[in-house]
Amino acid sequence: MSTQQIAVVGGGFMGSGIAQLAATNGHDVILIERSDSDIERALGNIEWSLRKLHKKELIVASPDSILKRITTTTKLTAARTADLVFEAVPEIIHEKQEVFRILDQCCKPSTCFASNTSTIPIRLLAEATNRPEKVVGTHFFFPVPLNPLLELIPAPMTSAETLIQFRTVCESFGKFIVNVKKDTPGFIMNRVFGAMTCEAIRLVEEGVCTVTDVDKGLTTGYGMMQGPLAKADMAGLDVCLLAFSHIYEIGKIESLRPPDLLVKLVEAGHHGIKSGRGFYHYDNEGKPTGPAM
């Protein structure tokens, strides 16, 4: 497909991954973050990932040539020249809505927007703009450069043209697209994963099984590559709690009611791999050293 200018708002693990994918596939990227230190961190993550992929011969172009396609700024209005915008700010609805309001004011009338939300109905974000037909959900999965899965979610007012535009660009990124037919909180994958994870946590909380038992049982008996508690540690228990809380609060879905144990772990600062402890202990390289309970 032809080269486009793509803006990515938010340079965390998800946003930096999206920027990396877009640049790797030949697009000019504007990466927008809140501060210079956030930009430095995002570019450092992208460079580390690109060099690792290049060393493993998973990408052909040199990391330096890909990085040259990425420009950075702290000004959201820099997205005014973009053809497509991917929003990837934290999963806080009023922050996302504010980003969409500003983008709507400064971007070209033809520009289409996508939110990398994992829980928030796209309708609530589209309604923050005067172009709701040009807003869609693109739920990438971590790690973005390697995980082939993507959920494509239209709001009730999303146009067929917008869906086609984002389907085309995301397929060019090498993504396998799952079509979400109804704009429901948590979409498909997080509804399933969240329910399984919350139930696994409750079973541990109630003393029915150990962390190791439930994870080993699901990997051994059901062919899962990783158990739900290990997966939650990798995603970040704080991120899981925020996601499950949103789905529960918006949709009143009882299976996604956050377990007390999850809340206590997050309040104690045990967020999983990134903090060194969650349901498992981790060494300085992020490798598990044993269950934490």
PDB file of C-alpha atoms in Angstrom:
ATOM      1  CA  MET A   1       0.000   0.000   0.000  1.00  0.00           C
ATOM      2  CA  SER A   2       1.076   3.633  -0.447  1.00  0.00           C
ATOM      3  CA  THR A   3       3.063   5.404   2.241  1.00  0.00           C
ATOM      4  CA  GLN A   4       0.996   7.457   4.660  1.00  0.00           C
ATOM      5  CA  GLN A   5       1.767   9.814   7.477  1.00  0.00           C
ATOM      6  CA  ILE A   6       0.693   8.153  10.712  1.00  0.00           C
ATOM      7  CA  ALA A   7       0.533   9.853  14.092  1.00  0.00           C
ATOM      8  CA  VAL A   8       0.713   7.788  17.268  1.00  0.00           C
ATOM      9  CA  VAL A   9      -0.432   9.494  20.464  1.00  0.00           C
ATOM     10  CA  GLY A  10       1.188   7.840  23.479  1.00  0.00           C
ATOM     11  CA  GLY A  11       4.587   6.168  23.518  1.00  0.00           C
ATOM     12  CA  GLY A  12       4.152   3.482  26.169  1.00  0.00           C
ATOM     13  CA  PHE A  13       4.668  -0.184  25.396  1.00  0.00           C
ATOM     14  CA  MET A  14       1.627  -0.255  23.104  1.00  0.00           C
ATOM     15  CA  GLY A  15       2.086   3.118  21.407  1.00  0.00           C
ATOM     16  CA  SER A  16       5.802   2.664  20.819  1.00  0.00           C
ATOM     17  CA  GLY A  17       5.053  -0.772  19.341  1.00  0.00           C
ATOM     18  CA  ILE A  18       2.499   0.716  16.941  1.00  0.00           C
ATOM     19  CA  ALA A  19       4.948   3.440  15.918  1.00  0.00           C
ATOM     20  CA  GLN A  20       7.632   0.810  15.372  1.00  0.00           C
ATOM     21  CA  LEU A  21       5.322  -1.310  13.198  1.00  0.00           C
ATOM     22  CA  ALA A  22       4.225   1.655  11.093  1.00  0.00           C
ATOM     23  CA  ALA A  23       7.809   2.833  10.507  1.00  0.00           C
ATOM     24  CA  THR A  24       9.028  -0.702   9.779  1.00  0.00           C
ATOM     25  CA  ASN A  25       6.377  -0.939   7.074  1.00  0.00           C
ATOM     26  CA  GLY A  26       7.563   2.249   5.373  1.00  0.00           C
ATOM     27  CA  HIS A  27       5.240   4.881   6.809  1.00  0.00           C
ATOM     28  CA  ASP A  28       6.314   8.266   8.140  1.00  0.00           C
ATOM     29  CA  VAL A  29       5.463   8.378  11.843  1.00  0.00           C
ATOM     30  CA  ILE A  30       4.851  11.239  14.264  1.00  0.00           C
ATOM     31  CA  LEU A  31       5.184   9.909  17.821  1.00  0.00           C
ATOM     32  CA  ILE A  32       3.576  12.202  20.381  1.00  0.00           C
ATOM     33  CA  GLU A  33       4.300  11.963  24.100  1.00  0.00           C
ATOM     34  CA  ARG A  34       3.782  14.171  27.138  1.00  0.00           C
ATOM     35  CA  SER A  35       7.422  14.986  27.916  1.00  0.00           C
ATOM     36  CA  ASP A  36      10.914  14.792  26.503  1.00  0.00           C
ATOM     37  CA  SER A  37      11.791  12.086  29.019  1.00  0.00           C
ATOM     38  CA  ASP A  38       8.812  10.013  27.857  1.00  0.00           C
ATOM     39  CA  ILE A  39       9.966  10.443  24.252  1.00  0.00           C
ATOM     40  CA  GLU A  40      13.491   9.356  25.161  1.00  0.00           C
ATOM     41  CA  ARG A  41      12.154   6.249  26.894  1.00  0.00           C
ATOM     42  CA  ALA A  42       9.869   5.394  23.967  1.00  0.00           C
ATOM     43  CA  LEU A  43      12.637   5.767  21.387  1.00  0.00           C
ATOM     44  CA  GLY A  44      14.947   3.688  23.567  1.00  0.00           C
ATOM     45  CA  ASN A  45      12.375   0.886  23.670  1.00  0.00           C
ATOM     46  CA  ILE A  46      11.865   1.055  19.908  1.00  0.00           C
ATOM     47  CA  GLU A  47      15.595   1.013  19.162  1.00  0.00           C
ATOM     48  CA  TRP A  48      16.168  -1.933  21.538  1.00  0.00           C
ATOM     49  CA  SER A  49      13.326  -3.875  19.902  1.00  0.00           C
ATOM     50  CA  LEU A  50      14.453  -3.126  16.353  1.00  0.00           C
ATOM     51  CA  ARG A  51      18.052  -4.162  17.027  1.00  0.00           C
ATOM     52  CA  LYS A  52      16.898  -7.391  18.650  1.00  0.00           C
ATOM     53  CA  LEU A  53      14.595  -8.216  15.720  1.00  0.00           C
ATOM     54  CA  HIS A  54      17.298  -7.325  13.197  1.00  0.00           C
ATOM     55  CA  LYS A  55      19.833  -9.528  14.977  1.00  0.00           C
ATOM     56  CA  LYS A  56      17.365 -12.424  14.787  1.00  0.00           C
ATOM     57  CA  GLU A  57      16.787 -11.614  11.077  1.00  0.00           C
ATOM     58  CA  LEU A  58      13.096 -10.955  11.687  1.00  0.00           C
ATOM     59  CA  ILE A  59      13.320  -7.599   9.915  1.00  0.00           C
ATOM     60  CA  VAL A  60      15.361  -6.790   6.805  1.00  0.00           C
ATOM     61  CA  ALA A  61      15.759  -3.011   6.986  1.00  0.00           C
ATOM     62  CA  SER A  62      18.398  -1.611   9.306  1.00  0.00           C
ATOM     63  CA  PRO A  63      17.170  -0.267  12.659  1.00  0.00           C
ATOM     64  CA  ASP A  64      18.694   3.135  11.891  1.00  0.00           C
ATOM     65  CA  SER A  65      16.775   3.462   8.619  1.00  0.00           C
ATOM     66  CA  ILE A  66      13.506   2.635  10.397  1.00  0.00           C
ATOM     67  CA  LEU A  67      14.181   5.051  13.244  1.00  0.00           C
ATOM     68  CA  LYS A  68      14.716   7.864  10.720  1.00  0.00           C
ATOM     69  CA  ARG A  69      11.050   7.551   9.735  1.00  0.00           C
ATOM     70  CA  ILE A  70       9.957   8.466  13.265  1.00  0.00           C
ATOM     71  CA  THR A  71       9.759  12.080  14.356  1.00  0.00           C
ATOM     72  CA  THR A  72       8.821  12.996  17.902  1.00  0.00           C
ATOM     73  CA  THR A  73       7.065  15.860  19.640  1.00  0.00           C
ATOM     74  CA  THR A  74       5.216  16.778  22.812  1.00  0.00           C
ATOM     75  CA  LYS A  75       2.600  18.790  20.906  1.00  0.00           C
ATOM     76  CA  LEU A  76      -0.655  16.987  20.131  1.00  0.00           C
ATOM     77  CA  THR A  77      -1.399  19.511  17.393  1.00  0.00           C
ATOM     78  CA  ALA A  78       1.526  18.038  15.400  1.00  0.00           C
ATOM     79  CA  ALA A  79      -0.971  15.386  14.292  1.00  0.00           C
ATOM     80  CA  ARG A  80      -2.621  17.974  12.043  1.00  0.00           C
ATOM     81  CA  THR A  81      -0.789  16.676   8.952  1.00  0.00           C
ATOM     82  CA  ALA A  82      -1.446  12.973   9.620  1.00  0.00           C
ATOM     83  CA  ASP A  83      -3.582  10.769   7.399  1.00  0.00           C
ATOM     84  CA  LEU A  84      -4.288   8.300  10.210  1.00  0.00           C
ATOM     85  CA  VAL A  85      -3.995   8.661  13.975  1.00  0.00           C
ATOM     86  CA  PHE A  86      -3.608   5.822  16.478  1.00  0.00           C
ATOM     87  CA  GLU A  87      -4.391   6.863  20.060  1.00  0.00           C
ATOM     88  CA  ALA A  88      -2.601   4.798  22.722  1.00  0.00           C
ATOM     89  CA  VAL A  89      -2.794   6.828  25.932  1.00  0.00           C
ATOM     90  CA  PRO A  90      -3.594   5.194  29.302  1.00  0.00           C
ATOM     91  CA  GLU A  91      -6.928   3.413  29.689  1.00  0.00           C
ATOM     92  CA  ILE A  92      -8.637   6.380  31.369  1.00  0.00           C
ATOM     93  CA  ILE A  93     -11.774   7.362  29.525  1.00  0.00           C
ATOM     94  CA  HIS A  94     -11.740  11.129  30.147  1.00  0.00           C
ATOM     95  CA  GLU A  95      -8.083  11.345  29.037  1.00  0.00           C
ATOM     96  CA  LYS A  96      -8.842   9.490  25.816  1.00  0.00           C
ATOM     97  CA  GLN A  97     -11.914  11.637  25.157  1.00  0.00           C
ATOM     98  CA  GLU A  98      -9.863  14.814  25.622  1.00  0.00           C
ATOM     99  CA  VAL A  99      -7.260  13.540  23.151  1.00  0.00           C
ATOM    100  CA  PHE A 100      -9.989  12.877  20.590  1.00  0.00           C
ATOM    101  CA  ARG A 101     -11.530  16.323  21.123  1.00  0.00           C
ATOM    102  CA  ILE A 102      -8.202  18.023  20.418  1.00  0.00           C
ATOM    103  CA  LEU A 103      -7.411  15.781  17.448  1.00  0.00           C
ATOM    104  CA  ASP A 104     -10.829  16.528  15.974  1.00  0.00           C
ATOM    105  CA  GLN A 105     -10.118  20.255  16.151  1.00  0.00           C
ATOM    106  CA  CYS A 106      -6.616  20.197  14.672  1.00  0.00           C
ATOM    107  CA  CYS A 107      -6.576  17.356  12.134  1.00  0.00           C
ATOM    108  CA  LYS A 108      -7.577  17.429   8.486  1.00  0.00           C
ATOM    109  CA  PRO A 109     -11.268  16.664   7.807  1.00  0.00           C
ATOM    110  CA  SER A 110     -10.194  13.500   5.995  1.00  0.00           C
ATOM    111  CA  THR A 111      -8.117  12.128   8.883  1.00  0.00           C
ATOM    112  CA  CYS A 112      -9.411   8.959  10.546  1.00  0.00           C
ATOM    113  CA  PHE A 113      -8.792   8.034  14.177  1.00  0.00           C
ATOM    114  CA  ALA A 114      -8.271   4.705  15.931  1.00  0.00           C
ATOM    115  CA  SER A 115      -8.118   3.962  19.638  1.00  0.00           C
ATOM    116  CA  ASN A 116      -5.948   1.203  21.010  1.00  0.00           C
ATOM    117  CA  THR A 117      -8.346   0.660  23.906  1.00  0.00           C
ATOM    118  CA  SER A 118      -8.809  -2.794  25.358  1.00  0.00           C
ATOM    119  CA  THR A 119     -11.991  -2.131  27.320  1.00  0.00           C
ATOM    120  CA  ILE A 120     -13.736   1.163  26.514  1.00  0.00           C
ATOM    121  CA  PRO A 121     -16.646   1.131  24.037  1.00  0.00           C
ATOM    122  CA  ILE A 122     -15.589   2.975  20.890  1.00  0.00           C
ATOM    123  CA  ARG A 123     -18.882   4.870  20.828  1.00  0.00           C
ATOM    124  CA  LEU A 124     -17.860   6.801  23.948  1.00  0.00           C
ATOM    125  CA  LEU A 125     -14.700   7.993  22.196  1.00  0.00           C
ATOM    126  CA  ALA A 126     -16.274   8.648  18.791  1.00  0.00           C
ATOM    127  CA  GLU A 127     -18.887  10.885  20.420  1.00  0.00           C
ATOM    128  CA  ALA A 128     -16.093  13.170  21.628  1.00  0.00           C
ATOM    129  CA  THR A 129     -15.529  14.198  17.986  1.00  0.00           C
ATOM    130  CA  ASN A 130     -17.520  15.803  15.195  1.00  0.00           C
ATOM    131  CA  ARG A 131     -16.472  12.951  12.889  1.00  0.00           C
ATOM    132  CA  PRO A 132     -17.774   9.812  14.668  1.00  0.00           C
ATOM    133  CA  GLU A 133     -17.975   7.970  11.348  1.00  0.00           C
ATOM    134  CA  LYS A 134     -14.164   8.255  11.114  1.00  0.00           C
ATOM    135  CA  VAL A 135     -13.404   6.626  14.490  1.00  0.00           C
ATOM    136  CA  VAL A 136     -12.672   2.939  15.042  1.00  0.00           C
ATOM    137  CA  GLY A 137     -11.080   0.691  17.635  1.00  0.00           C
ATOM    138  CA  THR A 138      -7.833  -1.137  16.883  1.00  0.00           C
ATOM    139  CA  HIS A 139      -6.962  -3.284  19.887  1.00  0.00           C
ATOM    140  CA  PHE A 140      -3.355  -4.423  19.470  1.00  0.00           C
ATOM    141  CA  PHE A 141      -1.914  -7.150  21.688  1.00  0.00           C
ATOM    142  CA  PHE A 142       1.389  -7.081  23.572  1.00  0.00           C
ATOM    143  CA  PRO A 143       4.127  -7.252  22.402  1.00  0.00           C
ATOM    144  CA  VAL A 144       2.818  -5.265  19.441  1.00  0.00           C
ATOM    145  CA  PRO A 145       5.708  -5.941  16.991  1.00  0.00           C
ATOM    146  CA  LEU A 146       5.448  -9.724  17.505  1.00  0.00           C
ATOM    147  CA  ASN A 147       1.877 -10.594  18.510  1.00  0.00           C
ATOM    148  CA  PRO A 148      -0.106 -11.054  15.272  1.00  0.00           C
ATOM    149  CA  LEU A 149      -3.544 -10.535  16.823  1.00  0.00           C
ATOM    150  CA  LEU A 150      -5.646  -7.396  16.461  1.00  0.00           C
ATOM    151  CA  GLU A 151      -9.295  -6.716  17.247  1.00  0.00           C
ATOM    152  CA  LEU A 152     -11.013  -4.278  14.875  1.00  0.00           C
ATOM    153  CA  ILE A 153     -14.006  -2.628  16.538  1.00  0.00           C
ATOM    154  CA  PRO A 154     -16.467  -0.267  14.863  1.00  0.00           C
ATOM    155  CA  ALA A 155     -18.727   2.076  16.801  1.00  0.00           C
ATOM    156  CA  PRO A 156     -22.354   2.065  15.647  1.00  0.00           C
ATOM    157  CA  MET A 157     -21.608   5.157  13.545  1.00  0.00           C
ATOM    158  CA  THR A 158     -18.264   4.032  12.034  1.00  0.00           C
ATOM    159  CA  SER A 159     -18.330   4.103   8.228  1.00  0.00           C
ATOM    160  CA  ALA A 160     -17.426   1.154   6.028  1.00  0.00           C
ATOM    161  CA  GLU A 161     -14.697   3.295   4.445  1.00  0.00           C
ATOM    162  CA  THR A 162     -13.025   3.882   7.817  1.00  0.00           C
ATOM    163  CA  LEU A 163     -13.097   0.177   8.624  1.00  0.00           C
ATOM    164  CA  ILE A 164     -11.574  -0.681   5.249  1.00  0.00           C
ATOM    165  CA  GLN A 165      -8.863   1.949   5.677  1.00  0.00           C
ATOM    166  CA  PHE A 166      -7.716   0.608   9.038  1.00  0.00           C
ATOM    167  CA  ARG A 167      -8.154  -3.024   8.013  1.00  0.00           C
ATOM    168  CA  THR A 168      -5.864  -2.413   5.043  1.00  0.00           C
ATOM    169  CA  VAL A 169      -3.111  -0.711   7.024  1.00  0.00           C
ATOM    170  CA  CYS A 170      -3.248  -3.192   9.916  1.00  0.00           C
ATOM    171  CA  GLU A 171      -3.150  -6.169   7.568  1.00  0.00           C
ATOM    172  CA  SER A 172      -0.078  -4.582   5.965  1.00  0.00           C
ATOM    173  CA  PHE A 173       1.458  -4.671   9.459  1.00  0.00           C
ATOM    174  CA  GLY A 174       1.018  -8.448   9.357  1.00  0.00           C
ATOM    175  CA  LYS A 175      -1.916  -8.581  11.768  1.00  0.00           C
ATOM    176  CA  PHE A 176      -4.568 -11.292  11.923  1.00  0.00           C
ATOM    177  CA  ILE A 177      -7.776  -9.348  12.404  1.00  0.00           C
ATOM    178  CA  VAL A 178     -10.653 -10.486  14.587  1.00  0.00           C
ATOM    179  CA  ASN A 179     -13.813  -8.577  13.708  1.00  0.00           C
ATOM    180  CA  VAL A 180     -15.807  -7.399  16.706  1.00  0.00           C
ATOM    181  CA  LYS A 181     -19.372  -7.064  15.467  1.00  0.00           C
ATOM    182  CA  LYS A 182     -20.784  -5.341  18.531  1.00  0.00           C
ATOM    183  CA  ASP A 183     -19.174  -2.455  20.426  1.00  0.00           C
ATOM    184  CA  THR A 184     -19.280  -4.073  23.853  1.00  0.00           C
ATOM    185  CA  PRO A 185     -17.031  -3.353  26.880  1.00  0.00           C
ATOM    186  CA  GLY A 186     -13.910  -5.513  26.732  1.00  0.00           C
ATOM    187  CA  PHE A 187     -14.733  -6.676  23.187  1.00  0.00           C
ATOM    188  CA  ILE A 188     -13.985 -10.396  22.690  1.00  0.00           C
ATOM    189  CA  MET A 189     -10.547 -11.370  23.908  1.00  0.00           C
ATOM    190  CA  ASN A 190     -10.494  -9.383  27.143  1.00  0.00           C
ATOM    191  CA  ARG A 191     -13.966 -10.636  28.027  1.00  0.00           C
ATOM    192  CA  VAL A 192     -12.747 -14.226  27.713  1.00  0.00           C
ATOM    193  CA  PHE A 193      -9.271 -13.698  29.190  1.00  0.00           C
ATOM    194  CA  GLY A 194     -10.592 -11.478  31.972  1.00  0.00           C
ATOM    195  CA  ALA A 195     -13.259 -13.939  33.070  1.00  0.00           C
ATOM    196  CA  MET A 196     -10.740 -16.794  33.115  1.00  0.00           C
ATOM    197  CA  THR A 197      -8.137 -14.750  34.986  1.00  0.00           C
ATOM    198  CA  CYS A 198     -10.564 -13.416  37.586  1.00  0.00           C
ATOM    199  CA  GLU A 199     -11.847 -16.937  38.244  1.00  0.00           C
ATOM    200  CA  ALA A 200      -8.282 -18.276  38.542  1.00  0.00           C
ATOM    201  CA  ILE A 201      -7.462 -15.530  41.060  1.00  0.00           C
ATOM    202  CA  ARG A 202     -10.614 -16.278  43.072  1.00  0.00           C
ATOM    203  CA  LEU A 203      -9.701 -19.971  43.247  1.00  0.00           C
ATOM    204  CA  VAL A 204      -6.271 -19.066  44.630  1.00  0.00           C
ATOM    205  CA  GLU A 205      -7.851 -16.533  46.974  1.00  0.00           C
ATOM    206  CA  GLU A 206     -10.264 -19.153  48.317  1.00  0.00           C
ATOM    207  CA  GLY A 207      -7.468 -21.668  48.864  1.00  0.00           C
ATOM    208  CA  VAL A 208      -8.834 -24.085  46.265  1.00  0.00           C
ATOM    209  CA  CYS A 209      -5.499 -24.292  44.423  1.00  0.00           C
ATOM    210  CA  THR A 210      -2.053 -22.745  44.205  1.00  0.00           C
ATOM    211  CA  VAL A 211      -0.831 -20.279  41.612  1.00  0.00           C
ATOM    212  CA  THR A 212       1.337 -22.983  40.073  1.00  0.00           C
ATOM    213  CA  ASP A 213      -1.487 -25.549  40.006  1.00  0.00           C
ATOM    214  CA  VAL A 214      -3.927 -23.402  38.070  1.00  0.00           C
ATOM    215  CA  ASP A 215      -1.322 -22.166  35.563  1.00  0.00           C
ATOM    216  CA  LYS A 216       0.265 -25.588  35.056  1.00  0.00           C
ATOM    217  CA  GLY A 217      -3.152 -27.197  34.766  1.00  0.00           C
ATOM    218  CA  LEU A 218      -4.233 -24.872  31.974  1.00  0.00           C
ATOM    219  CA  THR A 219      -0.956 -25.062  30.065  1.00  0.00           C
ATOM    220  CA  THR A 220      -0.742 -28.850  30.418  1.00  0.00           C
ATOM    221  CA  GLY A 221      -4.368 -29.805  29.960  1.00  0.00           C
ATOM    222  CA  TYR A 222      -5.615 -27.109  27.591  1.00  0.00           C
ATOM    223  CA  GLY A 223      -2.510 -26.463  25.514  1.00  0.00           C
ATOM    224  CA  MET A 224      -2.162 -22.821  26.550  1.00  0.00           C
ATOM    225  CA  MET A 225       1.340 -21.427  26.063  1.00  0.00           C
ATOM    226  CA  GLN A 226       1.091 -19.474  29.312  1.00  0.00           C
ATOM    227  CA  GLY A 227      -1.222 -19.681  32.298  1.00  0.00           C
ATOM    228  CA  PRO A 228      -3.596 -16.778  33.073  1.00  0.00           C
ATOM    229  CA  LEU A 229      -1.762 -15.693  36.233  1.00  0.00           C
ATOM    230  CA  ALA A 230       1.636 -15.649  34.527  1.00  0.00           C
ATOM    231  CA  LYS A 231       0.042 -13.784  31.634  1.00  0.00           C
ATOM    232  CA  ALA A 232      -1.487 -11.254  34.025  1.00  0.00           C
ATOM    233  CA  ASP A 233       1.940 -10.691  35.598  1.00  0.00           C
ATOM    234  CA  MET A 234       3.387 -10.054  32.145  1.00  0.00           C
ATOM    235  CA  ALA A 235       0.627  -7.607  31.196  1.00  0.00           C
ATOM    236  CA  GLY A 236       0.896  -5.850  34.575  1.00  0.00           C
ATOM    237  CA  LEU A 237      -1.509  -6.480  37.435  1.00  0.00           C
ATOM    238  CA  ASP A 238      -2.247  -2.752  37.639  1.00  0.00           C
ATOM    239  CA  VAL A 239      -3.177  -2.798  33.951  1.00  0.00           C
ATOM    240  CA  CYS A 240      -5.353  -5.885  34.455  1.00  0.00           C
ATOM    241  CA  LEU A 241      -7.119  -4.319  37.429  1.00  0.00           C
ATOM    242  CA  LEU A 242      -7.850  -1.149  35.476  1.00  0.00           C
ATOM    243  CA  ALA A 243      -9.126  -3.136  32.489  1.00  0.00           C
ATOM    244  CA  PHE A 244     -11.309  -5.510  34.501  1.00  0.00           C
ATOM    245  CA  SER A 245     -12.688  -2.601  36.540  1.00  0.00           C
ATOM    246  CA  HIS A 246     -13.671  -0.715  33.386  1.00  0.00           C
ATOM    247  CA  ILE A 247     -15.422  -3.706  31.877  1.00  0.00           C
ATOM    248  CA  TYR A 248     -17.241  -4.462  35.134  1.00  0.00           C
ATOM    249  CA  GLU A 249     -18.277  -0.867  35.779  1.00  0.00           C
ATOM    250  CA  ILE A 250     -19.400  -0.105  32.234  1.00  0.00           C
ATOM    251  CA  GLY A 251     -21.060  -3.423  31.430  1.00  0.00           C
ATOM    252  CA  LYS A 252     -21.923  -4.739  34.923  1.00  0.00           C
ATOM    253  CA  ILE A 253     -20.436  -8.073  33.881  1.00  0.00           C
ATOM    254  CA  GLU A 254     -20.124 -10.080  37.086  1.00  0.00           C
ATOM    255  CA  SER A 255     -17.435 -12.427  35.755  1.00  0.00           C
ATOM    256  CA  LEU A 256     -15.135  -9.410  35.404  1.00  0.00           C
ATOM    257  CA  ARG A 257     -15.605  -8.107  38.941  1.00  0.00           C
ATOM    258  CA  PRO A 258     -12.008  -7.645  40.166  1.00  0.00           C
ATOM    259  CA  PRO A 259     -11.137 -10.155  42.918  1.00  0.00           C
ATOM    260  CA  ASP A 260     -10.047  -8.761  46.273  1.00  0.00           C
ATOM    261  CA  LEU A 261      -6.663 -10.491  45.946  1.00  0.00           C
ATOM    262  CA  LEU A 262      -5.914  -8.617  42.717  1.00  0.00           C
ATOM    263  CA  VAL A 263      -6.832  -5.304  44.340  1.00  0.00           C
ATOM    264  CA  LYS A 264      -4.594  -6.025  47.351  1.00  0.00           C
ATOM    265  CA  LEU A 265      -1.617  -6.973  45.193  1.00  0.00           C
ATOM    266  CA  VAL A 266      -1.869  -3.766  43.168  1.00  0.00           C
ATOM    267  CA  GLU A 267      -2.291  -1.640  46.301  1.00  0.00           C
ATOM    268  CA  ALA A 268       0.853  -3.274  47.712  1.00  0.00           C
ATOM    269  CA  GLY A 269       2.816  -2.341  44.577  1.00  0.00           C
ATOM    270  CA  HIS A 270       3.076  -5.923  43.344  1.00  0.00           C
ATOM    271  CA  HIS A 271       2.355  -5.308  39.655  1.00  0.00           C
ATOM    272  CA  GLY A 272       3.979  -8.377  38.112  1.00  0.00           C
ATOM    273  CA  ILE A 273       7.173  -8.589  36.085  1.00  0.00           C
ATOM    274  CA  LYS A 274       7.777  -4.837  36.007  1.00  0.00           C
ATOM    275  CA  SER A 275       7.832  -4.618  39.816  1.00  0.00           C
ATOM    276  CA  GLY A 276       9.602  -7.928  40.399  1.00  0.00           C
ATOM    277  CA  ARG A 277       6.628  -9.522  42.085  1.00  0.00           C
ATOM    278  CA  GLY A 278       3.047 -10.402  41.283  1.00  0.00           C
ATOM    279  CA  PHE A 279       1.686 -13.915  41.430  1.00  0.00           C
ATOM    280  CA  TYR A 280       5.314 -14.945  40.875  1.00  0.00           C
ATOM    281  CA  HIS A 281       8.708 -13.555  41.898  1.00  0.00           C
ATOM    282  CA  TYR A 282      10.983 -12.297  39.081  1.00  0.00           C
ATOM    283  CA  ASP A 283      14.705 -11.631  38.795  1.00  0.00           C
ATOM    284  CA  ASN A 284      16.270  -8.489  37.331  1.00  0.00           C
ATOM    285  CA  GLU A 285      15.878  -9.870  33.802  1.00  0.00           C
ATOM    286  CA  GLY A 286      12.176 -10.521  34.282  1.00  0.00           C
ATOM    287  CA  LYS A 287      12.502 -14.297  34.544  1.00  0.00           C
ATOM    288  CA  PRO A 288      10.246 -16.069  37.075  1.00  0.00           C
ATOM    289  CA  THR A 289      11.989 -17.540  40.091  1.00  0.00           C
ATOM    290  CA  GLY A 290       8.979 -19.129  41.763  1.00  0.00           C
ATOM    291  CA  PRO A 291       5.437 -18.448  42.995  1.00  0.00           C
ATOM    292  CA  ALA A 292       4.957 -15.479  45.327  1.00  0.00           C
ATOM    293  CA  MET A 293       2.132 -17.125  47.281  1.00  0.00           C
TER     294      MET A 293
END
